[in-house]
PDB file of C-alpha atoms in Angstrom:
ATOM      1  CA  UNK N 114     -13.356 -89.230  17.385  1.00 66.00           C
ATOM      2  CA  UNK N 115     -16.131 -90.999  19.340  1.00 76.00           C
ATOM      3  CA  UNK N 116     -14.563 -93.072  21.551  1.00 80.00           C
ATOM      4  CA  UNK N 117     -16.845 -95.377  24.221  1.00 91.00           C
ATOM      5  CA  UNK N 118     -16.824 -95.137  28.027  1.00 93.00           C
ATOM      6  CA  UNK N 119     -16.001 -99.068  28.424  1.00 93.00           C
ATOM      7  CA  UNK N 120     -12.472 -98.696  25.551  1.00 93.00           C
ATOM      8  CA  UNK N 121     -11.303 -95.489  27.499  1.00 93.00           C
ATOM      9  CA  UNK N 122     -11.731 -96.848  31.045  1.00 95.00           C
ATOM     10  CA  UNK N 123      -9.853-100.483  29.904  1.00 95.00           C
ATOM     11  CA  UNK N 124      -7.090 -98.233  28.284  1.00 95.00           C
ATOM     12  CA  UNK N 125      -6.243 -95.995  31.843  1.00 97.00           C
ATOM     13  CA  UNK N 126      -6.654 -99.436  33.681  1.00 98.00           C
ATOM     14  CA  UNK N 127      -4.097-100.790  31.365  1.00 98.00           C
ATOM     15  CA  UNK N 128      -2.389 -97.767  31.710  1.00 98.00           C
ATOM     16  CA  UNK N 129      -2.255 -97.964  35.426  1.00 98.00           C
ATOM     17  CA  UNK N 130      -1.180-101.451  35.596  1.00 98.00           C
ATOM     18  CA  UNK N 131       1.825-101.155  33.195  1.00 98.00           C
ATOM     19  CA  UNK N 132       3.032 -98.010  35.320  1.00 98.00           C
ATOM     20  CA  UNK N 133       2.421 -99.913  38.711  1.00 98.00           C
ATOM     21  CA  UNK N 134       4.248-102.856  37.264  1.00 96.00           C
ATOM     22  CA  UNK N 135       7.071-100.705  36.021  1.00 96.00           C
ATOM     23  CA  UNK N 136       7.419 -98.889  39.399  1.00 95.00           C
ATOM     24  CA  UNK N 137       7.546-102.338  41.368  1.00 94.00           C
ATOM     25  CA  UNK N 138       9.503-104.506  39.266  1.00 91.00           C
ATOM     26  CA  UNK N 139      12.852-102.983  40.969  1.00 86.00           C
ATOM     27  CA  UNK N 140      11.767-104.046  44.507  1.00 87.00           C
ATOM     28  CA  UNK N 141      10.632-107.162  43.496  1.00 87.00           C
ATOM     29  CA  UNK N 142      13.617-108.059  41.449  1.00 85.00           C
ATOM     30  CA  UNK N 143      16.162-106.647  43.791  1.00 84.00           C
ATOM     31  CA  UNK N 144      14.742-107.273  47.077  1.00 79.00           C
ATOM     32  CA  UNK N 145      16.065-105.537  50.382  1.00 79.00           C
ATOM     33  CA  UNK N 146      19.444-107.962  51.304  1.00 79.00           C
ATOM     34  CA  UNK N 147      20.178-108.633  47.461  1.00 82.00           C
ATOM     35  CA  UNK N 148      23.163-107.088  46.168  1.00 85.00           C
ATOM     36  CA  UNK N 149      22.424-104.876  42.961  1.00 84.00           C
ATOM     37  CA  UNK N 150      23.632-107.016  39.698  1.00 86.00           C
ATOM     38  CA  UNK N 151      26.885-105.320  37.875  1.00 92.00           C
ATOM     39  CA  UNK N 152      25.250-105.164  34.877  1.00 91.00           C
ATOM     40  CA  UNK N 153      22.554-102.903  36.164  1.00 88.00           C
ATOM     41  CA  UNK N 154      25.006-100.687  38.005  1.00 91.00           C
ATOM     42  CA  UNK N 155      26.890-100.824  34.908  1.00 96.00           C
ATOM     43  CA  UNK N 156      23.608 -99.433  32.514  1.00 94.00           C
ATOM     44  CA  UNK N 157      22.784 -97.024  35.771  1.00 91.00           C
ATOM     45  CA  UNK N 158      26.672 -95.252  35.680  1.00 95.00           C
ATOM     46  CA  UNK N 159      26.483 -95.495  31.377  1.00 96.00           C
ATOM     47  CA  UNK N 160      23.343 -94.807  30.393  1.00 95.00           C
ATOM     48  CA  UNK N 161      22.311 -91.417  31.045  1.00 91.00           C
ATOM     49  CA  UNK N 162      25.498 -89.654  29.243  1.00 91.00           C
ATOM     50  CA  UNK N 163      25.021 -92.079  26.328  1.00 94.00           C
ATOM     51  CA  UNK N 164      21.462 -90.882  26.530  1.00 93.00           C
ATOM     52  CA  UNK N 165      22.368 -86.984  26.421  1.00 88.00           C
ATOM     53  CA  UNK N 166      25.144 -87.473  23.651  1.00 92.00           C
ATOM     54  CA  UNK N 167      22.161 -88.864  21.628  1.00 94.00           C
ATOM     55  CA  UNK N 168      19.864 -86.257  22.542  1.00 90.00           C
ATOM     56  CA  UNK N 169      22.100 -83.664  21.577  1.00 89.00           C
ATOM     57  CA  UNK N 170      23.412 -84.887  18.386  1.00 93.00           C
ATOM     58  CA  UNK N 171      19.086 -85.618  17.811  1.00 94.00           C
ATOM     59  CA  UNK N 172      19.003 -81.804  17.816  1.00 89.00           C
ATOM     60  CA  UNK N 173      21.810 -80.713  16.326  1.00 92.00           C
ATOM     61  CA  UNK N 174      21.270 -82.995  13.114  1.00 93.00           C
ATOM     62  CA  UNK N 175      19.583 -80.215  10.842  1.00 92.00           C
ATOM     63  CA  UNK N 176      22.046 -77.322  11.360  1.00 91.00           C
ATOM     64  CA  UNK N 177      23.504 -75.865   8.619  1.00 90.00           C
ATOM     65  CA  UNK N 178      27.203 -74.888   8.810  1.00 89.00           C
ATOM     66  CA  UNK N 179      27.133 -72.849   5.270  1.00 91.00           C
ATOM     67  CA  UNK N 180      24.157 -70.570   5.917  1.00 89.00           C
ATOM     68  CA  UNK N 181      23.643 -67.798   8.192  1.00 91.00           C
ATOM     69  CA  UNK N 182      23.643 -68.151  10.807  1.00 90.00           C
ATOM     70  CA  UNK N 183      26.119 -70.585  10.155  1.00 92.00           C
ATOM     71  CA  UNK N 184      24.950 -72.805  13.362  1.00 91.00           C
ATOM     72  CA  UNK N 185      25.680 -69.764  15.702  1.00 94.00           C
ATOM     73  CA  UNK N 186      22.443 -69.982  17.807  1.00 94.00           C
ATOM     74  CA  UNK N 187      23.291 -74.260  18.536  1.00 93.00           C
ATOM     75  CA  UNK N 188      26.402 -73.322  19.784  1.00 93.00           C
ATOM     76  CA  UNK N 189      26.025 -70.431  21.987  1.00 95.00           C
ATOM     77  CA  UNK N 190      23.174 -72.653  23.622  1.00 94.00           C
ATOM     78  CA  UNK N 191      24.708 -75.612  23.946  1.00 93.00           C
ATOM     79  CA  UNK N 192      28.493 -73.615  25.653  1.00 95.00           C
ATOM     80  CA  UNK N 193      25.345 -71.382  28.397  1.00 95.00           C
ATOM     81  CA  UNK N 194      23.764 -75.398  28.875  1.00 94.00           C
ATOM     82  CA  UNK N 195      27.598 -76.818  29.706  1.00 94.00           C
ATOM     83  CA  UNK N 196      28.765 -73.801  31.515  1.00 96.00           C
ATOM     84  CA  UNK N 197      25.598 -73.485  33.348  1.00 96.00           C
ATOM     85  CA  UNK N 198      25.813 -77.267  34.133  1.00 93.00           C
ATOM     86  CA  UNK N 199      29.453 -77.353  34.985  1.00 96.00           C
ATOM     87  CA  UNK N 200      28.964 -73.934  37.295  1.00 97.00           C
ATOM     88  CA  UNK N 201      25.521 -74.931  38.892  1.00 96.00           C
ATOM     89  CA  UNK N 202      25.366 -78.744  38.774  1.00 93.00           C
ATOM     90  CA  UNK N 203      21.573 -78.225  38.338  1.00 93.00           C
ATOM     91  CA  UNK N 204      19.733 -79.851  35.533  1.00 89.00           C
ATOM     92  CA  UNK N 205      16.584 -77.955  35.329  1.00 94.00           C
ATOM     93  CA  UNK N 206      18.718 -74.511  35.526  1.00 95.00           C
ATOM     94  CA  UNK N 207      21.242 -75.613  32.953  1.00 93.00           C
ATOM     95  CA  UNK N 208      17.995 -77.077  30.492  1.00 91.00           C
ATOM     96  CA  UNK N 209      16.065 -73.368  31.114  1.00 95.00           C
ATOM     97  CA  UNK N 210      19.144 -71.348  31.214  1.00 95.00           C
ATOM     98  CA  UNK N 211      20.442 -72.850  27.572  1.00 93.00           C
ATOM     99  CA  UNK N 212      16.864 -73.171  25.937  1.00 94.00           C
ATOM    100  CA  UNK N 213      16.356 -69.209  27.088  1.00 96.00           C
ATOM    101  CA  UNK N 214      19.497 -67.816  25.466  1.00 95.00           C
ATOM    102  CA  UNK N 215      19.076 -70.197  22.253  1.00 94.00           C
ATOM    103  CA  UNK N 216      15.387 -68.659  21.958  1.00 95.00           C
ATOM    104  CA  UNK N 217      17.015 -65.015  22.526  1.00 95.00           C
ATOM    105  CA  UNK N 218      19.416 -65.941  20.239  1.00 93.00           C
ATOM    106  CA  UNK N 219      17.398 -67.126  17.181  1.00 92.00           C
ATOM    107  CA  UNK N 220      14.211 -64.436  17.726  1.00 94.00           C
ATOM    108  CA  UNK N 221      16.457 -61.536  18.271  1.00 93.00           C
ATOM    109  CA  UNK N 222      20.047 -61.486  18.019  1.00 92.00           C
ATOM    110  CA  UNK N 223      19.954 -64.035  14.257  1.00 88.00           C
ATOM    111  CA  UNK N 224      16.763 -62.916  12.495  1.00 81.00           C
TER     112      UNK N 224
END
C-alpha cells in the first residue's frame, strides 16, 4: 500500500492530538481544589474487576468441557494467575506466571 507523506503525517498529528487531549481532559475537568465526582470514583472502584471478569470469560469462551483435555490447561492457568495474584499482589508476575504454566501446560504436559 502506497500511502503519501502529507495522509501519514495528518494521521500521527491526529494521532497526537487525540492522545494529548485524552491525557489532559482529567486536569482540566477536575481541576486542583475540585472534589472528584461520585460517579467517577464509583466507575474508578467498579470498573477494572468488571473489566477482568470480561476478559476472562473473552478467553475462556471456546473451551471444550467434553474433549481432552477437557479444559484442563484454562484451569490450571487461571488457579497459578489467582494464586500468584493473591500471594504476590503483582500484576505483571501473576499475567507471566499464569500465561507460562498455561503454555507449559498445552505444548507439553496436554499434547
Amino acid at each position: 500500500m502506497n500511502v503519501n507523506v502529507n495522509y501519514t503525517l495528518s494521521a500521527i498529528l491526529v494521532i497526537a492530538v487525540v492522545t494529548f487531549g485524552t491525557r489532559v481532559a482529567p486536569f482540566i475537568l477536575f481541576g486542583k481544589g475540585k472534589p472528584t465526582p461520585k460517579y467517577i470514583v464509583y466507575i474508578g472502584n467498579y470498573l477494572p474487576p468488571a473489566i477482568m471478569a470480561m476478559l476472562i470469560i473473552y478467553c475462556l469462551r471456546n473451551v471444550h468441557l467434553s474433549a481432552f483435555p477437557f479444559g484442563m490447561p484454562e484451569v490450571i492457568g487461571v488457579v497459578v494467575v489467582a494464586a500468584l495474584h493473591i500471594w504476590k499482589r503483582n500484576n505483571l508476575i501473576s499475567i507471566i506466571g499464569g500465561t507460562a504454566i498455561y503454555m507449559i501446560a498445552i505444548q507439553i504436559v496436554f499434547v
